[in-house]
Amino acid sequence: MDESFSDAETHPSRTQALDVEMLRTALRDRRLGNPLMYFPAIGSTNSYAADLAREGAAEGTLVTTDDQQAGRGRIGRSWRSLPGQQLALSLVLRPTFPPHFLVMASALAVAETIERVTGLATGIKWPNDVQVDGRKVCGILIETSTDFAILGIGLNVNGSLADDAELATRATTLAEALGRSLSREALAVELLQRLDDLYTLLLTRGEEGRRGLRDAWRQRLVTLGRRVSLLQGEQRVTGIAEDVDADGVLLLRRDDGVLQPVTWGDVES
Ligand code: BTN
Protein backbone atom coordinates (compact mmCIF):
# COMPACT_ATOMS: atom_id res chain seq x y z
CA MET A 1 0.00 0.00 0.00
CA ASP A 2 1.25 3.42 -0.92
CA GLU A 3 1.12 5.60 2.21
CA SER A 4 1.29 9.26 1.34
CA PHE A 5 2.59 11.82 3.81
CA SER A 6 -0.90 13.17 4.42
CA ASP A 7 -2.00 9.65 5.32
CA ALA A 8 0.75 9.49 7.92
CA GLU A 9 -0.48 12.84 9.24
CA THR A 10 -4.05 11.59 9.55
CA HIS A 11 -2.86 8.43 11.29
CA PRO A 12 -0.12 9.63 13.63
CA SER A 13 0.65 6.11 14.85
CA ARG A 14 1.84 5.17 11.34
CA THR A 15 5.29 6.23 10.32
CA GLN A 16 7.02 6.43 6.99
CA ALA A 17 10.68 5.94 6.24
CA LEU A 18 12.63 9.14 5.75
CA ASP A 19 12.61 10.22 2.10
CA VAL A 20 16.37 10.07 1.71
CA GLU A 21 16.32 10.80 -2.03
CA MET A 22 14.58 14.10 -1.36
CA LEU A 23 17.33 15.02 1.10
CA ARG A 24 20.07 13.99 -1.33
CA THR A 25 18.57 16.12 -4.10
CA ALA A 26 18.12 19.18 -1.89
CA LEU A 27 21.66 18.94 -0.47
CA ARG A 28 23.59 17.91 -3.58
CA ASP A 29 25.39 21.28 -3.95
CA ARG A 30 26.13 21.68 -0.25
CA ARG A 31 29.28 21.02 1.74
CA LEU A 32 27.26 19.35 4.52
CA GLY A 33 25.11 16.33 3.71
CA ASN A 34 27.33 14.74 1.05
CA PRO A 35 27.54 11.81 0.94
CA LEU A 36 24.39 10.88 2.84
CA MET A 37 24.33 7.46 4.49
CA TYR A 38 20.96 6.15 5.66
CA PHE A 39 20.25 3.10 7.82
CA PRO A 40 16.73 1.89 8.66
CA ALA A 41 18.13 1.10 12.14
CA ILE A 42 21.49 1.68 13.80
CA GLY A 43 23.01 1.86 17.30
CA SER A 44 24.28 5.44 17.40
CA THR A 45 24.72 7.64 14.33
CA ASN A 46 27.51 9.49 16.17
CA SER A 47 29.45 6.29 16.80
CA TYR A 48 29.06 5.20 13.19
CA ALA A 49 30.11 8.61 11.87
CA ALA A 50 33.17 8.58 14.16
CA ASP A 51 34.20 5.19 12.73
CA LEU A 52 33.83 6.60 9.22
CA ALA A 53 35.85 9.70 10.14
CA ARG A 54 38.68 7.54 11.51
CA GLU A 55 38.72 5.72 8.17
CA GLY A 56 39.07 9.07 6.37
CA ALA A 57 35.47 9.96 5.46
CA ALA A 58 35.08 13.30 3.73
CA GLU A 59 33.97 16.40 5.57
CA GLY A 60 30.21 16.75 5.28
CA THR A 61 29.44 13.02 5.37
CA LEU A 62 26.01 12.62 6.95
CA VAL A 63 24.77 9.54 8.80
CA THR A 64 21.06 9.26 9.57
CA THR A 65 18.51 6.66 10.55
CA ASP A 66 14.84 6.10 11.28
CA ASP A 67 15.53 4.02 14.34
CA GLN A 68 18.47 4.92 16.56
CA GLN A 69 18.61 2.16 19.14
CA ALA A 70 21.52 3.23 21.33
CA GLY A 71 21.57 7.01 21.01
CA ARG A 72 24.12 8.79 23.16
CA GLY A 73 23.68 12.14 24.91
CA ARG A 74 25.90 14.67 26.62
CA ILE A 75 27.75 13.87 29.84
CA GLY A 76 27.52 10.10 29.30
CA ARG A 77 23.73 10.01 29.14
CA SER A 78 21.59 8.02 26.75
CA TRP A 79 19.27 9.61 24.19
CA ARG A 80 15.81 8.22 23.70
CA SER A 81 14.51 7.94 20.13
CA LEU A 82 11.00 7.57 18.77
CA PRO A 83 11.44 5.27 15.75
CA GLY A 84 10.29 6.88 12.51
CA GLN A 85 9.29 10.09 14.26
CA GLN A 86 12.43 12.04 14.99
CA LEU A 87 15.58 13.20 13.26
CA ALA A 88 18.90 11.67 14.25
CA LEU A 89 21.71 13.23 12.24
CA SER A 90 25.49 12.99 12.58
CA LEU A 91 27.94 14.94 10.45
CA VAL A 92 31.65 14.31 9.95
CA LEU A 93 33.38 17.69 10.17
CA ARG A 94 36.99 18.78 10.03
CA PRO A 95 36.75 22.34 11.36
CA THR A 96 39.69 24.72 11.15
CA PHE A 97 38.16 26.95 13.87
CA PRO A 98 37.82 26.19 17.60
CA PRO A 99 35.11 23.53 18.04
CA HIS A 100 33.15 25.48 20.64
CA PHE A 101 31.86 27.61 17.77
CA LEU A 102 30.21 24.45 16.47
CA VAL A 103 28.24 24.31 19.71
CA MET A 104 26.86 27.78 19.03
CA ALA A 105 26.34 27.31 15.27
CA SER A 106 24.43 24.05 15.66
CA ALA A 107 22.08 25.30 18.38
CA LEU A 108 21.46 28.49 16.43
CA ALA A 109 20.76 26.58 13.20
CA VAL A 110 18.27 24.31 14.98
CA ALA A 111 16.49 27.21 16.71
CA GLU A 112 16.21 29.24 13.49
CA THR A 113 15.02 26.20 11.54
CA ILE A 114 12.26 25.40 14.00
CA GLU A 115 11.07 29.00 13.94
CA ARG A 116 11.10 29.19 10.14
CA VAL A 117 9.39 25.86 9.54
CA THR A 118 6.86 25.87 12.39
CA GLY A 119 6.53 29.46 13.60
CA LEU A 120 7.13 28.20 17.17
CA ALA A 121 9.30 30.41 19.40
CA THR A 122 12.49 28.74 20.60
CA GLY A 123 15.09 29.31 23.28
CA ILE A 124 18.54 27.85 23.86
CA LYS A 125 19.46 26.48 27.26
CA TRP A 126 23.22 26.84 27.69
CA PRO A 127 25.11 25.46 25.96
CA ASN A 128 23.02 23.91 23.19
CA ASP A 129 19.69 22.42 24.24
CA VAL A 130 16.94 23.87 22.08
CA GLN A 131 13.64 24.36 23.87
CA VAL A 132 10.06 25.14 22.94
CA ASP A 133 7.70 26.26 25.72
CA GLY A 134 10.56 25.69 28.19
CA ARG A 135 10.90 22.01 27.24
CA LYS A 136 13.69 20.39 25.30
CA VAL A 137 13.00 19.44 21.68
CA CYS A 138 16.59 19.00 20.51
CA GLY A 139 19.83 17.71 21.96
CA ILE A 140 23.24 18.14 20.39
CA LEU A 141 26.32 16.02 21.01
CA ILE A 142 29.65 17.20 19.63
CA GLU A 143 32.56 14.79 19.93
CA THR A 144 36.00 15.94 18.92
CA SER A 145 39.19 14.16 18.04
CA THR A 146 42.55 15.46 16.83
CA ASP A 147 41.53 15.60 13.18
CA PHE A 148 37.73 15.53 13.12
CA ALA A 149 34.58 16.47 14.97
CA ILE A 150 31.27 14.63 14.95
CA LEU A 151 28.23 16.84 15.23
CA GLY A 152 25.19 14.83 16.33
CA ILE A 153 21.72 16.32 16.41
CA GLY A 154 18.62 14.65 17.82
CA LEU A 155 15.40 16.53 17.06
CA ASN A 156 12.06 15.38 18.48
CA VAL A 157 9.74 16.01 15.54
CA ASN A 158 6.60 13.84 15.57
CA GLY A 159 4.94 11.58 18.11
CA SER A 160 4.69 12.13 21.83
CA LEU A 161 6.83 11.59 24.91
CA ALA A 162 3.78 11.50 27.17
CA ASP A 163 4.24 7.80 27.96
CA ASP A 164 7.36 8.73 29.95
CA ALA A 165 6.00 11.00 32.71
CA GLU A 166 9.40 12.05 34.03
CA LEU A 167 10.82 12.85 30.58
CA ALA A 168 7.63 14.66 29.54
CA THR A 169 8.10 17.25 32.29
CA ARG A 170 11.29 18.50 30.64
CA ALA A 171 11.08 17.40 26.99
CA THR A 172 8.53 17.49 24.20
CA THR A 173 8.17 17.05 20.44
CA LEU A 174 7.49 19.72 17.85
CA ALA A 175 4.24 17.95 16.96
CA GLU A 176 3.05 18.14 20.57
CA ALA A 177 3.87 21.85 20.74
CA LEU A 178 2.29 22.55 17.35
CA GLY A 179 -0.73 20.26 17.55
CA ARG A 180 0.02 18.54 14.24
CA SER A 181 2.65 16.36 12.57
CA LEU A 182 5.40 17.82 10.44
CA SER A 183 7.48 16.78 7.47
CA ARG A 184 10.80 15.51 8.84
CA GLU A 185 12.32 16.01 5.41
CA ALA A 186 11.40 19.72 5.28
CA LEU A 187 12.98 20.23 8.69
CA ALA A 188 16.10 18.23 7.84
CA VAL A 189 16.71 20.12 4.59
CA GLU A 190 16.21 23.54 6.18
CA LEU A 191 18.41 22.57 9.13
CA LEU A 192 21.27 21.19 7.07
CA GLN A 193 21.20 24.17 4.71
CA ARG A 194 21.26 26.64 7.61
CA LEU A 195 24.05 24.69 9.26
CA ASP A 196 25.96 24.67 6.00
CA ASP A 197 25.62 28.48 5.77
CA LEU A 198 26.84 29.01 9.35
CA TYR A 199 29.68 26.51 8.92
CA THR A 200 30.82 28.32 5.77
CA LEU A 201 30.64 31.63 7.65
CA LEU A 202 32.87 30.22 10.40
CA LEU A 203 35.36 28.93 7.84
CA THR A 204 35.52 32.11 5.79
CA ARG A 205 34.63 35.16 7.89
CA GLY A 206 37.28 34.92 10.62
CA GLU A 207 36.98 36.83 13.89
CA GLU A 208 34.11 39.02 12.70
CA GLY A 209 32.03 36.02 11.61
CA ARG A 210 32.61 34.26 14.93
CA ARG A 211 31.64 37.33 16.92
CA GLY A 212 28.40 37.76 14.98
CA LEU A 213 27.51 34.12 15.42
CA ARG A 214 28.29 34.19 19.13
CA ASP A 215 26.11 37.29 19.57
CA ALA A 216 23.16 35.68 17.74
CA TRP A 217 23.52 32.54 19.91
CA ARG A 218 23.79 34.63 23.09
CA GLN A 219 20.60 36.54 22.19
CA ARG A 220 18.68 33.27 22.28
CA LEU A 221 20.08 31.95 25.56
CA VAL A 222 17.20 31.59 28.02
CA THR A 223 19.70 30.77 30.78
CA LEU A 224 21.14 34.26 31.20
CA GLY A 225 19.98 36.35 34.14
CA ARG A 226 18.41 33.31 35.80
CA ARG A 227 19.10 31.64 39.07
CA VAL A 228 20.49 28.23 38.11
CA SER A 229 21.79 25.06 39.60
CA LEU A 230 24.88 23.71 37.83
CA LEU A 231 25.46 19.98 37.94
CA GLN A 232 28.96 18.70 37.15
CA GLY A 233 29.12 15.00 37.94
CA GLU A 234 28.35 14.71 41.64
CA GLN A 235 28.98 18.42 42.27
CA ARG A 236 26.15 20.94 42.42
CA VAL A 237 26.72 24.70 42.52
CA THR A 238 24.01 27.37 42.58
CA GLY A 239 24.11 31.00 41.52
CA ILE A 240 23.08 33.47 38.84
CA ALA A 241 23.99 32.82 35.19
CA GLU A 242 25.40 36.30 34.56
CA ASP A 243 26.69 36.09 31.01
CA VAL A 244 28.79 34.16 28.51
CA ASP A 245 32.25 35.21 27.37
CA ALA A 246 33.50 35.53 23.78
CA ASP A 247 34.05 31.75 23.60
CA GLY A 248 30.64 30.82 24.99
CA VAL A 249 31.92 29.98 28.47
CA LEU A 250 29.12 30.49 31.03
CA LEU A 251 29.92 33.02 33.76
CA LEU A 252 28.19 31.86 36.92
CA ARG A 253 28.02 34.24 39.90
CA ARG A 254 28.04 31.69 42.70
CA ASP A 255 26.13 32.25 45.92
CA ASP A 256 29.49 32.82 47.65
CA GLY A 257 30.12 35.78 45.29
CA VAL A 258 32.82 34.15 43.15
CA LEU A 259 32.42 34.45 39.35
CA GLN A 260 33.01 30.92 38.09
CA PRO A 261 33.70 30.24 34.39
CA VAL A 262 31.81 27.09 33.37
CA THR A 263 32.80 25.06 30.30
CA TRP A 264 30.70 21.94 30.85
CA GLY A 265 27.83 20.53 32.88
CA ASP A 266 24.09 20.79 33.03
CA VAL A 267 22.23 23.87 34.19
CA GLU A 268 18.73 23.78 35.63
CA SER A 269 16.69 26.87 36.33
C1 BTN B 1 22.01 15.64 24.69
O1 BTN B 1 21.17 16.52 24.79
O2 BTN B 1 22.40 15.00 25.68
C2 BTN B 1 22.58 15.33 23.33
C3 BTN B 1 21.75 14.33 22.57
C4 BTN B 1 22.30 14.05 21.18
C5 BTN B 1 21.52 13.00 20.44
C6 BTN B 1 21.98 12.85 19.03
S1 BTN B 1 20.87 11.88 18.04
C7 BTN B 1 22.05 11.81 16.76
C8 BTN B 1 23.40 11.63 17.41
N1 BTN B 1 23.70 10.24 17.66
C9 BTN B 1 23.83 9.98 18.97
O3 BTN B 1 24.10 8.87 19.47
N2 BTN B 1 23.61 11.10 19.68
C10 BTN B 1 23.35 12.23 18.82
CSV table of C-alpha atoms and ligand atoms in Angstrom, one decimal:
chain,number,residue,atom,x,y,z
A,1,MET,CA,0.0,0.0,0.0
A,2,ASP,CA,1.3,3.4,-0.9
A,3,GLU,CA,1.1,5.6,2.2
A,4,SER,CA,1.3,9.3,1.3
A,5,PHE,CA,2.6,11.8,3.8
A,6,SER,CA,-0.9,13.2,4.4
A,7,ASP,CA,-2.0,9.6,5.3
A,8,ALA,CA,0.7,9.5,7.9
A,9,GLU,CA,-0.5,12.8,9.2
A,10,THR,CA,-4.1,11.6,9.5
A,11,HIS,CA,-2.9,8.4,11.3
A,12,PRO,CA,-0.1,9.6,13.6
A,13,SER,CA,0.7,6.1,14.9
A,14,ARG,CA,1.8,5.2,11.3
A,15,THR,CA,5.3,6.2,10.3
A,16,GLN,CA,7.0,6.4,7.0
A,17,ALA,CA,10.7,5.9,6.2
A,18,LEU,CA,12.6,9.1,5.8
A,19,ASP,CA,12.6,10.2,2.1
A,20,VAL,CA,16.4,10.1,1.7
A,21,GLU,CA,16.3,10.8,-2.0
A,22,MET,CA,14.6,14.1,-1.4
A,23,LEU,CA,17.3,15.0,1.1
A,24,ARG,CA,20.1,14.0,-1.3
A,25,THR,CA,18.6,16.1,-4.1
A,26,ALA,CA,18.1,19.2,-1.9
A,27,LEU,CA,21.7,18.9,-0.5
A,28,ARG,CA,23.6,17.9,-3.6
A,29,ASP,CA,25.4,21.3,-4.0
A,30,ARG,CA,26.1,21.7,-0.3
A,31,ARG,CA,29.3,21.0,1.7
A,32,LEU,CA,27.3,19.4,4.5
A,33,GLY,CA,25.1,16.3,3.7
A,34,ASN,CA,27.3,14.7,1.0
A,35,PRO,CA,27.5,11.8,0.9
A,36,LEU,CA,24.4,10.9,2.8
A,37,MET,CA,24.3,7.5,4.5
A,38,TYR,CA,21.0,6.2,5.7
A,39,PHE,CA,20.3,3.1,7.8
A,40,PRO,CA,16.7,1.9,8.7
A,41,ALA,CA,18.1,1.1,12.1
A,42,ILE,CA,21.5,1.7,13.8
A,43,GLY,CA,23.0,1.9,17.3
A,44,SER,CA,24.3,5.4,17.4
A,45,THR,CA,24.7,7.6,14.3
A,46,ASN,CA,27.5,9.5,16.2
A,47,SER,CA,29.5,6.3,16.8
A,48,TYR,CA,29.1,5.2,13.2
A,49,ALA,CA,30.1,8.6,11.9
A,50,ALA,CA,33.2,8.6,14.2
A,51,ASP,CA,34.2,5.2,12.7
A,52,LEU,CA,33.8,6.6,9.2
A,53,ALA,CA,35.9,9.7,10.1
A,54,ARG,CA,38.7,7.5,11.5
A,55,GLU,CA,38.7,5.7,8.2
A,56,GLY,CA,39.1,9.1,6.4
A,57,ALA,CA,35.5,10.0,5.5
A,58,ALA,CA,35.1,13.3,3.7
A,59,GLU,CA,34.0,16.4,5.6
A,60,GLY,CA,30.2,16.8,5.3
A,61,THR,CA,29.4,13.0,5.4
A,62,LEU,CA,26.0,12.6,7.0
A,63,VAL,CA,24.8,9.5,8.8
A,64,THR,CA,21.1,9.3,9.6
A,65,THR,CA,18.5,6.7,10.6
A,66,ASP,CA,14.8,6.1,11.3
A,67,ASP,CA,15.5,4.0,14.3
A,68,GLN,CA,18.5,4.9,16.6
A,69,GLN,CA,18.6,2.2,19.1
A,70,ALA,CA,21.5,3.2,21.3
A,71,GLY,CA,21.6,7.0,21.0
A,72,ARG,CA,24.1,8.8,23.2
A,73,GLY,CA,23.7,12.1,24.9
A,74,ARG,CA,25.9,14.7,26.6
A,75,ILE,CA,27.7,13.9,29.8
A,76,GLY,CA,27.5,10.1,29.3
A,77,ARG,CA,23.7,10.0,29.1
A,78,SER,CA,21.6,8.0,26.7
A,79,TRP,CA,19.3,9.6,24.2
A,80,ARG,CA,15.8,8.2,23.7
A,81,SER,CA,14.5,7.9,20.1
A,82,LEU,CA,11.0,7.6,18.8
A,83,PRO,CA,11.4,5.3,15.8
A,84,GLY,CA,10.3,6.9,12.5
A,85,GLN,CA,9.3,10.1,14.3
A,86,GLN,CA,12.4,12.0,15.0
A,87,LEU,CA,15.6,13.2,13.3
A,88,ALA,CA,18.9,11.7,14.3
A,89,LEU,CA,21.7,13.2,12.2
A,90,SER,CA,25.5,13.0,12.6
A,91,LEU,CA,27.9,14.9,10.5
A,92,VAL,CA,31.6,14.3,9.9
A,93,LEU,CA,33.4,17.7,10.2
A,94,ARG,CA,37.0,18.8,10.0
A,95,PRO,CA,36.7,22.3,11.4
A,96,THR,CA,39.7,24.7,11.2
A,97,PHE,CA,38.2,26.9,13.9
A,98,PRO,CA,37.8,26.2,17.6
A,99,PRO,CA,35.1,23.5,18.0
A,100,HIS,CA,33.2,25.5,20.6
A,101,PHE,CA,31.9,27.6,17.8
A,102,LEU,CA,30.2,24.4,16.5
A,103,VAL,CA,28.2,24.3,19.7
A,104,MET,CA,26.9,27.8,19.0
A,105,ALA,CA,26.3,27.3,15.3
A,106,SER,CA,24.4,24.1,15.7
A,107,ALA,CA,22.1,25.3,18.4
A,108,LEU,CA,21.5,28.5,16.4
A,109,ALA,CA,20.8,26.6,13.2
A,110,VAL,CA,18.3,24.3,15.0
A,111,ALA,CA,16.5,27.2,16.7
A,112,GLU,CA,16.2,29.2,13.5
A,113,THR,CA,15.0,26.2,11.5
A,114,ILE,CA,12.3,25.4,14.0
A,115,GLU,CA,11.1,29.0,13.9
A,116,ARG,CA,11.1,29.2,10.1
A,117,VAL,CA,9.4,25.9,9.5
A,118,THR,CA,6.9,25.9,12.4
A,119,GLY,CA,6.5,29.5,13.6
A,120,LEU,CA,7.1,28.2,17.2
A,121,ALA,CA,9.3,30.4,19.4
A,122,THR,CA,12.5,28.7,20.6
A,123,GLY,CA,15.1,29.3,23.3
A,124,ILE,CA,18.5,27.9,23.9
A,125,LYS,CA,19.5,26.5,27.3
A,126,TRP,CA,23.2,26.8,27.7
A,127,PRO,CA,25.1,25.5,26.0
A,128,ASN,CA,23.0,23.9,23.2
A,129,ASP,CA,19.7,22.4,24.2
A,130,VAL,CA,16.9,23.9,22.1
A,131,GLN,CA,13.6,24.4,23.9
A,132,VAL,CA,10.1,25.1,22.9
A,133,ASP,CA,7.7,26.3,25.7
A,134,GLY,CA,10.6,25.7,28.2
A,135,ARG,CA,10.9,22.0,27.2
A,136,LYS,CA,13.7,20.4,25.3
A,137,VAL,CA,13.0,19.4,21.7
A,138,CYS,CA,16.6,19.0,20.5
A,139,GLY,CA,19.8,17.7,22.0
A,140,ILE,CA,23.2,18.1,20.4
A,141,LEU,CA,26.3,16.0,21.0
A,142,ILE,CA,29.7,17.2,19.6
A,143,GLU,CA,32.6,14.8,19.9
A,144,THR,CA,36.0,15.9,18.9
A,145,SER,CA,39.2,14.2,18.0
A,146,THR,CA,42.5,15.5,16.8
A,147,ASP,CA,41.5,15.6,13.2
A,148,PHE,CA,37.7,15.5,13.1
A,149,ALA,CA,34.6,16.5,15.0
A,150,ILE,CA,31.3,14.6,14.9
A,151,LEU,CA,28.2,16.8,15.2
A,152,GLY,CA,25.2,14.8,16.3
A,153,ILE,CA,21.7,16.3,16.4
A,154,GLY,CA,18.6,14.6,17.8
A,155,LEU,CA,15.4,16.5,17.1
A,156,ASN,CA,12.1,15.4,18.5
A,157,VAL,CA,9.7,16.0,15.5
A,158,ASN,CA,6.6,13.8,15.6
A,159,GLY,CA,4.9,11.6,18.1
A,160,SER,CA,4.7,12.1,21.8
A,161,LEU,CA,6.8,11.6,24.9
A,162,ALA,CA,3.8,11.5,27.2
A,163,ASP,CA,4.2,7.8,28.0
A,164,ASP,CA,7.4,8.7,30.0
A,165,ALA,CA,6.0,11.0,32.7
A,166,GLU,CA,9.4,12.1,34.0
A,167,LEU,CA,10.8,12.9,30.6
A,168,ALA,CA,7.6,14.7,29.5
A,169,THR,CA,8.1,17.3,32.3
A,170,ARG,CA,11.3,18.5,30.6
A,171,ALA,CA,11.1,17.4,27.0
A,172,THR,CA,8.5,17.5,24.2
A,173,THR,CA,8.2,17.0,20.4
A,174,LEU,CA,7.5,19.7,17.8
A,175,ALA,CA,4.2,18.0,17.0
A,176,GLU,CA,3.1,18.1,20.6
A,177,ALA,CA,3.9,21.9,20.7
A,178,LEU,CA,2.3,22.6,17.4
A,179,GLY,CA,-0.7,20.3,17.6
A,180,ARG,CA,0.0,18.5,14.2
A,181,SER,CA,2.7,16.4,12.6
A,182,LEU,CA,5.4,17.8,10.4
A,183,SER,CA,7.5,16.8,7.5
A,184,ARG,CA,10.8,15.5,8.8
A,185,GLU,CA,12.3,16.0,5.4
A,186,ALA,CA,11.4,19.7,5.3
A,187,LEU,CA,13.0,20.2,8.7
A,188,ALA,CA,16.1,18.2,7.8
A,189,VAL,CA,16.7,20.1,4.6
A,190,GLU,CA,16.2,23.5,6.2
A,191,LEU,CA,18.4,22.6,9.1
A,192,LEU,CA,21.3,21.2,7.1
A,193,GLN,CA,21.2,24.2,4.7
A,194,ARG,CA,21.3,26.6,7.6
A,195,LEU,CA,24.0,24.7,9.3
A,196,ASP,CA,26.0,24.7,6.0
A,197,ASP,CA,25.6,28.5,5.8
A,198,LEU,CA,26.8,29.0,9.3
A,199,TYR,CA,29.7,26.5,8.9
A,200,THR,CA,30.8,28.3,5.8
A,201,LEU,CA,30.6,31.6,7.7
A,202,LEU,CA,32.9,30.2,10.4
A,203,LEU,CA,35.4,28.9,7.8
A,204,THR,CA,35.5,32.1,5.8
A,205,ARG,CA,34.6,35.2,7.9
A,206,GLY,CA,37.3,34.9,10.6
A,207,GLU,CA,37.0,36.8,13.9
A,208,GLU,CA,34.1,39.0,12.7
A,209,GLY,CA,32.0,36.0,11.6
A,210,ARG,CA,32.6,34.3,14.9
A,211,ARG,CA,31.6,37.3,16.9
A,212,GLY,CA,28.4,37.8,15.0
A,213,LEU,CA,27.5,34.1,15.4
A,214,ARG,CA,28.3,34.2,19.1
A,215,ASP,CA,26.1,37.3,19.6
A,216,ALA,CA,23.2,35.7,17.7
A,217,TRP,CA,23.5,32.5,19.9
A,218,ARG,CA,23.8,34.6,23.1
A,219,GLN,CA,20.6,36.5,22.2
A,220,ARG,CA,18.7,33.3,22.3
A,221,LEU,CA,20.1,31.9,25.6
A,222,VAL,CA,17.2,31.6,28.0
A,223,THR,CA,19.7,30.8,30.8
A,224,LEU,CA,21.1,34.3,31.2
A,225,GLY,CA,20.0,36.3,34.1
A,226,ARG,CA,18.4,33.3,35.8
A,227,ARG,CA,19.1,31.6,39.1
A,228,VAL,CA,20.5,28.2,38.1
A,229,SER,CA,21.8,25.1,39.6
A,230,LEU,CA,24.9,23.7,37.8
A,231,LEU,CA,25.5,20.0,37.9
A,232,GLN,CA,29.0,18.7,37.2
A,233,GLY,CA,29.1,15.0,37.9
A,234,GLU,CA,28.3,14.7,41.6
A,235,GLN,CA,29.0,18.4,42.3
A,236,ARG,CA,26.1,20.9,42.4
A,237,VAL,CA,26.7,24.7,42.5
A,238,THR,CA,24.0,27.4,42.6
A,239,GLY,CA,24.1,31.0,41.5
A,240,ILE,CA,23.1,33.5,38.8
A,241,ALA,CA,24.0,32.8,35.2
A,242,GLU,CA,25.4,36.3,34.6
A,243,ASP,CA,26.7,36.1,31.0
A,244,VAL,CA,28.8,34.2,28.5
A,245,ASP,CA,32.3,35.2,27.4
A,246,ALA,CA,33.5,35.5,23.8
A,247,ASP,CA,34.1,31.8,23.6
A,248,GLY,CA,30.6,30.8,25.0
A,249,VAL,CA,31.9,30.0,28.5
A,250,LEU,CA,29.1,30.5,31.0
A,251,LEU,CA,29.9,33.0,33.8
A,252,LEU,CA,28.2,31.9,36.9
A,253,ARG,CA,28.0,34.2,39.9
A,254,ARG,CA,28.0,31.7,42.7
A,255,ASP,CA,26.1,32.2,45.9
A,256,ASP,CA,29.5,32.8,47.7
A,257,GLY,CA,30.1,35.8,45.3
A,258,VAL,CA,32.8,34.1,43.2
A,259,LEU,CA,32.4,34.5,39.4
A,260,GLN,CA,33.0,30.9,38.1
A,261,PRO,CA,33.7,30.2,34.4
A,262,VAL,CA,31.8,27.1,33.4
A,263,THR,CA,32.8,25.1,30.3
A,264,TRP,CA,30.7,21.9,30.9
A,265,GLY,CA,27.8,20.5,32.9
A,266,ASP,CA,24.1,20.8,33.0
A,267,VAL,CA,22.2,23.9,34.2
A,268,GLU,CA,18.7,23.8,35.6
A,269,SER,CA,16.7,26.9,36.3
B,1,BTN,C1,22.0,15.6,24.7
B,1,BTN,O1,21.2,16.5,24.8
B,1,BTN,O2,22.4,15.0,25.7
B,1,BTN,C2,22.6,15.3,23.3
B,1,BTN,C3,21.8,14.3,22.6
B,1,BTN,C4,22.3,14.0,21.2
B,1,BTN,C5,21.5,13.0,20.4
B,1,BTN,C6,22.0,12.9,19.0
B,1,BTN,S1,20.9,11.9,18.0
B,1,BTN,C7,22.1,11.8,16.8
B,1,BTN,C8,23.4,11.6,17.4
B,1,BTN,N1,23.7,10.2,17.7
B,1,BTN,C9,23.8,10.0,19.0
B,1,BTN,O3,24.1,8.9,19.5
B,1,BTN,N2,23.6,11.1,19.7
B,1,BTN,C10,23.4,12.2,18.8
